[in-house]
Short mmCIF file of C-alpha atoms and ligand atoms in Angstrom, two decimals:
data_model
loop_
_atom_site.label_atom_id
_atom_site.label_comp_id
_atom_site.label_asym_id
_atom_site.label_seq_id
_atom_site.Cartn_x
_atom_site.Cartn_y
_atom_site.Cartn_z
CA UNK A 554 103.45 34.98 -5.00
CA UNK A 555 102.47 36.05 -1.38
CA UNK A 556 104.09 34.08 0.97
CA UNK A 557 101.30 31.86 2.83
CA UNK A 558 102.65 29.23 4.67
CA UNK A 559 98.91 27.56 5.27
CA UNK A 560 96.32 27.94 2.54
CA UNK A 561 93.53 26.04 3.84
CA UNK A 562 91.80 26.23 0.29
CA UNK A 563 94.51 23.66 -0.81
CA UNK A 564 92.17 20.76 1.14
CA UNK A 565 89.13 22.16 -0.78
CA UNK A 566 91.06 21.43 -3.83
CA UNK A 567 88.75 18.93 -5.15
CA UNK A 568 86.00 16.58 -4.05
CA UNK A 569 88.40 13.96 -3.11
CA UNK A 570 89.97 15.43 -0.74
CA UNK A 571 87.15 17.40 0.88
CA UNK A 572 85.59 13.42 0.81
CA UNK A 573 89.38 13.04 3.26
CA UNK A 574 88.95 16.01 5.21
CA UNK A 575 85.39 15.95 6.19
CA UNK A 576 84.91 15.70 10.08
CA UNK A 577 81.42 14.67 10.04
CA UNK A 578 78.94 13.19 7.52
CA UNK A 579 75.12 12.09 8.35
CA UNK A 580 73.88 8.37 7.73
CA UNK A 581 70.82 6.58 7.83
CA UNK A 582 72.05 4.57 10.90
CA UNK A 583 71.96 8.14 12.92
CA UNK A 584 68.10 9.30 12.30
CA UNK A 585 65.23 8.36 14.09
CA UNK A 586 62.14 8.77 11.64
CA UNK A 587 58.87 9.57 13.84
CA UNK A 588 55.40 8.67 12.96
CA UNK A 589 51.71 9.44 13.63
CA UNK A 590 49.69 6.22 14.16
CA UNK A 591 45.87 6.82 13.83
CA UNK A 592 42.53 4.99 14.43
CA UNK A 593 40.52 3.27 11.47
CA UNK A 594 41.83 1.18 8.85
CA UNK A 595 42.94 1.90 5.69
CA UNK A 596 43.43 5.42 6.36
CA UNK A 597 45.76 8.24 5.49
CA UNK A 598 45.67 11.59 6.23
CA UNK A 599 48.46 14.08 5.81
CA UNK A 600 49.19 16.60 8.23
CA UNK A 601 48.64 20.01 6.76
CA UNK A 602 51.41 21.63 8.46
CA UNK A 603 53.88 19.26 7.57
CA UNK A 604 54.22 18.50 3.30
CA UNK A 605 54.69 14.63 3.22
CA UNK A 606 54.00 13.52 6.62
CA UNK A 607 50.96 11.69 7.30
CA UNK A 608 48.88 10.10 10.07
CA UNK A 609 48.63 6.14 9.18
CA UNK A 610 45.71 3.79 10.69
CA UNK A 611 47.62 0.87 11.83
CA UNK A 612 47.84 -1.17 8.76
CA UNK A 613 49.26 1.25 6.82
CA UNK A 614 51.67 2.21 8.99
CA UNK A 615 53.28 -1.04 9.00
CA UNK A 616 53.58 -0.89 5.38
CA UNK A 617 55.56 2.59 5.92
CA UNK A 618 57.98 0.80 8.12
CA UNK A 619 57.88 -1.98 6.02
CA UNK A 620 59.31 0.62 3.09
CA UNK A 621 61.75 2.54 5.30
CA UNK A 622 62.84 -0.78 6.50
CA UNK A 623 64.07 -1.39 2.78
CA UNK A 624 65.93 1.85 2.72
CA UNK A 625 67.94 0.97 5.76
CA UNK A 626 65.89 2.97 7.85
CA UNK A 627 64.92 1.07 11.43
CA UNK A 628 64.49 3.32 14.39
CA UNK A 629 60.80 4.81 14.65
CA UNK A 630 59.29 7.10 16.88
CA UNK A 631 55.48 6.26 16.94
CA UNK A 632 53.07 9.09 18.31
CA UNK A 633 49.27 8.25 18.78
CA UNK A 634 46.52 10.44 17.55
CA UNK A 635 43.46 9.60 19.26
CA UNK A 636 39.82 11.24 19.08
CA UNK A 637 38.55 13.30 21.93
CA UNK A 638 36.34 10.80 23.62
CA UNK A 639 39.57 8.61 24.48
CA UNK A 640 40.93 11.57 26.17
CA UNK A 641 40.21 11.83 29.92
CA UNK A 642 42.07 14.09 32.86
CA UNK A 643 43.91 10.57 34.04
CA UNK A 644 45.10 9.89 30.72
CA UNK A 645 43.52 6.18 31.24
CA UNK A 646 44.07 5.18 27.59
CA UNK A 647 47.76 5.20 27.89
CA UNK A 648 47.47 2.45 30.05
CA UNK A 649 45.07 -0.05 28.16
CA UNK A 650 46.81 -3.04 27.32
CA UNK A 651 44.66 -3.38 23.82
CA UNK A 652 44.46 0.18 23.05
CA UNK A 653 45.45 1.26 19.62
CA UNK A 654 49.33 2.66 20.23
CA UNK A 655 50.21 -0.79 22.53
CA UNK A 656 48.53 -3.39 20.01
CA UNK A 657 49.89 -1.23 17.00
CA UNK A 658 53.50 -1.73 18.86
CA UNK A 659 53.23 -5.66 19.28
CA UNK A 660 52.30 -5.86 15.73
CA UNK A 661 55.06 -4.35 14.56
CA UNK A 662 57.42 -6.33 16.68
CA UNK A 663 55.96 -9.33 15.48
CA UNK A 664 56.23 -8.69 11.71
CA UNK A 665 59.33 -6.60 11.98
CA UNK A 666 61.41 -7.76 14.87
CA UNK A 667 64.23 -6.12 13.41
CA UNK A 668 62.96 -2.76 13.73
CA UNK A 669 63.04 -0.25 16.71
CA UNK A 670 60.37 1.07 18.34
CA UNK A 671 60.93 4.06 20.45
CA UNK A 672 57.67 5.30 22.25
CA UNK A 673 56.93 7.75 23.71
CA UNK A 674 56.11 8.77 27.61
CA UNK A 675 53.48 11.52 28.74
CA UNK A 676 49.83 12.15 29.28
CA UNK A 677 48.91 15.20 26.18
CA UNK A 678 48.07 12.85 23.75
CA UNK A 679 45.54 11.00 25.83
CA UNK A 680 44.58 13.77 28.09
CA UNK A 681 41.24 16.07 27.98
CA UNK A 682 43.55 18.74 29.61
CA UNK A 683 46.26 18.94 26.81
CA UNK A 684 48.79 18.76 29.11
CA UNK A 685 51.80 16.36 29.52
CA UNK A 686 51.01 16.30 33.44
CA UNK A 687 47.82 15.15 35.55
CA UNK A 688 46.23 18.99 36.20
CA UNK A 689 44.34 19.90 39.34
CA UNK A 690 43.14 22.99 40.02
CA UNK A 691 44.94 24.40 37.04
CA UNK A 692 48.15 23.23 38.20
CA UNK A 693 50.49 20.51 36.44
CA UNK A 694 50.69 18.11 39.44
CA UNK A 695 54.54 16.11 39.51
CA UNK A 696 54.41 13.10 41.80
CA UNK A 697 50.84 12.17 40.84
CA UNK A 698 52.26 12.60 37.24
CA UNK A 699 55.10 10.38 37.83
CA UNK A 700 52.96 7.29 38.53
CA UNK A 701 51.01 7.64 35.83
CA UNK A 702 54.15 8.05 33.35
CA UNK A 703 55.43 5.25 34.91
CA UNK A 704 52.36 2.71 34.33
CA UNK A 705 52.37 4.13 30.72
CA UNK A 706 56.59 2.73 30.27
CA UNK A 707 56.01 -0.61 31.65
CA UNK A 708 52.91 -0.92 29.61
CA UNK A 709 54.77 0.48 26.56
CA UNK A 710 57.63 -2.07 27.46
CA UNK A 711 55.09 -5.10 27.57
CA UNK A 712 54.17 -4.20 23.94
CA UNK A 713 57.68 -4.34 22.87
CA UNK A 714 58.97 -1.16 23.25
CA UNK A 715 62.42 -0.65 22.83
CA UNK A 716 63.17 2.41 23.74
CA UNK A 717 61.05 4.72 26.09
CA UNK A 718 61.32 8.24 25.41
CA UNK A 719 60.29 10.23 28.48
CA UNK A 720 58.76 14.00 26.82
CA UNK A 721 56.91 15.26 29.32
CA UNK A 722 59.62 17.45 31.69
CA UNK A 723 58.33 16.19 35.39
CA UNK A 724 60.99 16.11 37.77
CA UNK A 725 62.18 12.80 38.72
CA UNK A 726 60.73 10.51 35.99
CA UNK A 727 63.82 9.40 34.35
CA UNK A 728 64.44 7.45 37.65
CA UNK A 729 60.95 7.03 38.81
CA UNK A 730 60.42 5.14 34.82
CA UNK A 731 63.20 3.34 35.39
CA UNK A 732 62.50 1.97 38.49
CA UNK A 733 59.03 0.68 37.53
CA UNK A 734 60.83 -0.71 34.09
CA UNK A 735 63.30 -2.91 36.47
CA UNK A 736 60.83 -3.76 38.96
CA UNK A 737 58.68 -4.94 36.06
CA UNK A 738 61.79 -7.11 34.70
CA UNK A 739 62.25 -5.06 31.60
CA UNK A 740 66.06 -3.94 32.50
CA UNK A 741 66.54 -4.16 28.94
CA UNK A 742 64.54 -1.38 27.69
CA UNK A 743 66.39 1.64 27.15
CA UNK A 744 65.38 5.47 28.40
CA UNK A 745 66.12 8.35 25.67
CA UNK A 746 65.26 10.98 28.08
CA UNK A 747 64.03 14.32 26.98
CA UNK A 748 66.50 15.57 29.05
CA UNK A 749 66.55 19.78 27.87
CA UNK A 750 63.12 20.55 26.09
CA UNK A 751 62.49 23.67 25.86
CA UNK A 752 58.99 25.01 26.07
CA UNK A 753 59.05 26.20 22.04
CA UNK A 754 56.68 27.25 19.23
CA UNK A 755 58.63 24.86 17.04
CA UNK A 756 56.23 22.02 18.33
CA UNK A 757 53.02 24.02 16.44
CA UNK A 758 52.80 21.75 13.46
CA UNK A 759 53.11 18.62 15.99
CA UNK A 760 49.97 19.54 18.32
CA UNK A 761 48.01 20.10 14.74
CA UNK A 762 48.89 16.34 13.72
CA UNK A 763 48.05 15.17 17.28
CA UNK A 764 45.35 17.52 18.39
CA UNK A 765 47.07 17.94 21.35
CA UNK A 766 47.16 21.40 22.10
CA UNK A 767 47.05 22.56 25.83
CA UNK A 768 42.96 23.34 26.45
CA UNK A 769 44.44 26.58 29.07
CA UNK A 770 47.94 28.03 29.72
CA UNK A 771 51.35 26.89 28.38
CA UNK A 772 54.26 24.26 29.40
CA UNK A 773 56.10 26.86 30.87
CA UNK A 774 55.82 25.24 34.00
CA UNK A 775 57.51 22.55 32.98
CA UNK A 776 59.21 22.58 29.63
CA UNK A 777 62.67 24.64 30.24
CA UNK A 778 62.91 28.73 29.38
CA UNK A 779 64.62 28.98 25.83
CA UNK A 780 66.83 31.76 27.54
CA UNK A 781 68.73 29.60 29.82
CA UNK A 782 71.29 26.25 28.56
CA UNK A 783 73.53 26.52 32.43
CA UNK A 784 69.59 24.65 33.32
CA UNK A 785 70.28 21.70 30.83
CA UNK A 786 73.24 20.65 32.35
CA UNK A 787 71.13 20.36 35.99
CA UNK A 788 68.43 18.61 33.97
CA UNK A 789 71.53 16.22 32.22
CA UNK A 790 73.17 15.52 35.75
CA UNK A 791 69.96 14.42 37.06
CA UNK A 792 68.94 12.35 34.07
CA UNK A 793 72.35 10.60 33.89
CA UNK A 794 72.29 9.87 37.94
CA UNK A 795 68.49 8.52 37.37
CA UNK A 796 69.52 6.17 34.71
CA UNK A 797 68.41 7.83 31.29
CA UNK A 798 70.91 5.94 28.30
CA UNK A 799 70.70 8.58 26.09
CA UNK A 800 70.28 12.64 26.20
CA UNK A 801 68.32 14.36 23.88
CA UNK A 802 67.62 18.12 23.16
CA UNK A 803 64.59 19.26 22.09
CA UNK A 804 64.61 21.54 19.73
CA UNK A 805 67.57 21.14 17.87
CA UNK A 806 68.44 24.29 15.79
CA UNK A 807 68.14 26.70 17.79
CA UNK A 808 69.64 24.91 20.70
CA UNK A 809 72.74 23.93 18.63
CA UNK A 810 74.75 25.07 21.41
CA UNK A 811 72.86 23.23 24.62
CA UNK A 812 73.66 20.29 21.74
CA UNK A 813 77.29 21.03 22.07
CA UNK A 814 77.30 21.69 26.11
CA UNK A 815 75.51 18.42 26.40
CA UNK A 816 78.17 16.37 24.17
CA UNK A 817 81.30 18.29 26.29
CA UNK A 818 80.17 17.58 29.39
CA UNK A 819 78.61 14.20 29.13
CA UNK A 820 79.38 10.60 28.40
CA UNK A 821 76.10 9.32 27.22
CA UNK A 822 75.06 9.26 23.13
CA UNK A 823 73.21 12.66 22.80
CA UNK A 824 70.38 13.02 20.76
CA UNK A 825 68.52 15.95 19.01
CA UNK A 826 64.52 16.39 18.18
CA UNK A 827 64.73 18.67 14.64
CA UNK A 828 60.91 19.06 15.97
CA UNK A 829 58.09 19.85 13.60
CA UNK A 830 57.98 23.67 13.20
CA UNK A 831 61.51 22.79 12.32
CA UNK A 832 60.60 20.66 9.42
CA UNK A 833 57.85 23.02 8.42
CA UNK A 834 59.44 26.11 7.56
CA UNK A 835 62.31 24.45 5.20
CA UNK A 836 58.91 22.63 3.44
CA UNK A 837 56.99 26.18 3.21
CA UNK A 838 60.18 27.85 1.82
CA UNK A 839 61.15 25.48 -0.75
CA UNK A 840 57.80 25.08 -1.75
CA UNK A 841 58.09 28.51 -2.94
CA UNK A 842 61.19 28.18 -4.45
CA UNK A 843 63.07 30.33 -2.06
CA UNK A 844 65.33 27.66 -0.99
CA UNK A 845 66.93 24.66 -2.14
CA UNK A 846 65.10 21.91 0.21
CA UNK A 847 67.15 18.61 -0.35
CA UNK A 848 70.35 20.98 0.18
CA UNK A 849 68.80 22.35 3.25
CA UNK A 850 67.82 19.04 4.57
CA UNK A 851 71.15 17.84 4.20
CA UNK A 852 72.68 20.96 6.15
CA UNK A 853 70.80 20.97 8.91
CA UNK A 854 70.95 17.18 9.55
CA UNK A 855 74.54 17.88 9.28
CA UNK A 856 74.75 20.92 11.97
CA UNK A 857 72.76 18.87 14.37
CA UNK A 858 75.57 15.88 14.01
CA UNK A 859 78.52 18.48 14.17
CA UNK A 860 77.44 20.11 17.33
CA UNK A 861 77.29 16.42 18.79
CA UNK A 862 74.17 14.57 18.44
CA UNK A 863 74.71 10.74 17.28
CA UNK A 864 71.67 10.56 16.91
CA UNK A 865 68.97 12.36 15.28
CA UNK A 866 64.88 12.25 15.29
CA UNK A 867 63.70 13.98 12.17
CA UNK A 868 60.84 14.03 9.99
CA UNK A 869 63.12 13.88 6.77
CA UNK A 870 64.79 10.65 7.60
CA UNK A 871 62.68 8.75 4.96
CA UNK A 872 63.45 11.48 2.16
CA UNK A 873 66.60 11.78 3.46
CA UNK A 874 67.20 7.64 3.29
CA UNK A 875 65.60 7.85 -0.16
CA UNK A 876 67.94 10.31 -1.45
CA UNK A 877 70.95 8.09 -0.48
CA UNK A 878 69.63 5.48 -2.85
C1 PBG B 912 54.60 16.12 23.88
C2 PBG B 912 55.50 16.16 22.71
C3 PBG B 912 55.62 17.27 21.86
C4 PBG B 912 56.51 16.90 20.84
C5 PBG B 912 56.92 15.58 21.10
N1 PBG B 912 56.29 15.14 22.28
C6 PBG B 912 54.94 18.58 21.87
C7 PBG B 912 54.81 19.33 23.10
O1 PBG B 912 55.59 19.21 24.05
O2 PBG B 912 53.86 20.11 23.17
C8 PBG B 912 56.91 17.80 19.72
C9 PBG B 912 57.52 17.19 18.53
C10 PBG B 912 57.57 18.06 17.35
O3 PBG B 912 57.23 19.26 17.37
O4 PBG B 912 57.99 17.54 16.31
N2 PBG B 912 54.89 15.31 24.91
#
């Protein structure tokens, strides 16, 4: 025999023991399952881009929740897909008090108290410009932004929001949303800010289920460089000071390691957006057959929580829920 003091294979030894030795394992309780809320009723429509993910009129959506509710599954991300004559430059839609996404919200909290609604905060899905920000003269204006965002939270909150998840990368809206949530007495409703998103093709699939591609230009201007992760930790300070309650990175695989820098550096939950193009390309390959998709589904979930998200939004948290059944 060679003499090896440590032979690591001897906690591989069998399944029991790797069940002892395993640092990190992915439940239910840590994914955040987001959904596509449409108008019309009884309607369905699945997103061609994305195998198994559909667009639900309101009354069918609360019969998805209702069935991921059963599977231990209660934290949703709702997204609204509206037709082109709701969309102005002022994003006025956002802020009607009976428009689709707000009533869609209260009736959820009515029937399903239990469940969480996170919603989320900028102007592309209701804006003619395709943009996140109010545009003027081809520009993506901030301040004038940040009122509008912030009208859009309290609203959100008034519906029943419970978490408001700030996506649209203005400067100064974590603090500038809080401030018009207190003011507004809703001290209660949390901010999962989307504190480093980077300005990535990953999001493709998502602005083909929305229809909320930018009309001219890019986000560059305000969605972060995928070169740089020394610029997340600015955006984290400033999100933390503001008042965000949770950090999220946006997207997660290839930012594994602004994931990681994130977790080391701050004291707030981190979260991570395994965004649509993400979810896409493990669907495309395993629909060929070049991959194993439940086992790659599992893995990734699993690198995301090892690099030090608690808390993951994902478009296979009802498969994966449904797989642990
Ligand atoms: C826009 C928003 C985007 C996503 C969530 N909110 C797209 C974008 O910034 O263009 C992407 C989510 C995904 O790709 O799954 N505020």
């Amino acid at each position: 025999m060679i003499n090896l003091p440590q032979r690591p294979r001897r906690n591989r030894k069998n399944a029991t023991i790797r069940g002892l030795v395993q640092e990190n394992s992915v439940t239910v309780n840590d994914l955040i399952f987001p959904l596509f809320l449409t108008e019309g009723k009884n309607k369905r429509s699945e997103i061609s881009s994305m195998p198994n993910i559909y667009r639900y009129s309101s009354d069918l959506l609360l019969k998805e929740i209702e069935s991921c509710l059963k599977l231990g599954l209660n934290t949703f991300c709702l997204f609204p897909s509206l037709s082109d004559k709701l969309k102005d430059k002022r994003a006025t839609e956002s802020l009607n008090k009976k428009g689709l996404y707000q009533v869609t919200i209260k009736e959820i909290k009515k029937r399903f108290p239990e469940a969480i609604i996170m919603t989320d905060v900028a102007m592309d899905p209701y804006s003619s410009d395709g943009h996140d920000g109010f545009v003027k003269n081809g520009q993506i204006l901030n301040d004038e932004t940040l009122e509008i965002l912030a009208k859009m939270a309290v609203v959100q909150a008034e519906a029943g929001a419970d978490i408001i998840g700030p996506s649209d990368m203005m400067d100064g809206r974590v603090g500038f949303i809080r401030e018009a949530l207190d003011d507004a007495g809703f001290t209660d409703v949390s901010i999962m800010s989307y504190t480093a998103k980077y300005a990535s093709a990953f999001y493709g699939p998502f602005r083909d289920a929305l229809d909320s591609a930018p009309k001219f230009g890019d986000k560059k201007t305000y969605q972060m460089d995928p070169a740089n992760s020394r610029e997340a930790i600015l955006e984290a300070d400033l999100d933390f000071n503001e008042g965000a309650d949770f950090l999220m990175v946006k997207p997660a695989l290839s930012y594994l390691d602004v994931i990681k820098l994130l977790n080391d550096n701050f004291n707030l939950p981190i979260a991570a957006y395994n965004v649509s193009g993400e979810y896409a390309m493990v669907k495309a390959a395993a629909e060929k057959k070049w991959i194993d998709g439940d086992k790659i589904r599992d893995e990734i979930l699993l690198s995301i929580k090892r690099a030090g998200a608690s808390v993951i939004l994902t478009y296979f948290a009802k498969e994966f829920a449904l797989s642990k059944k």
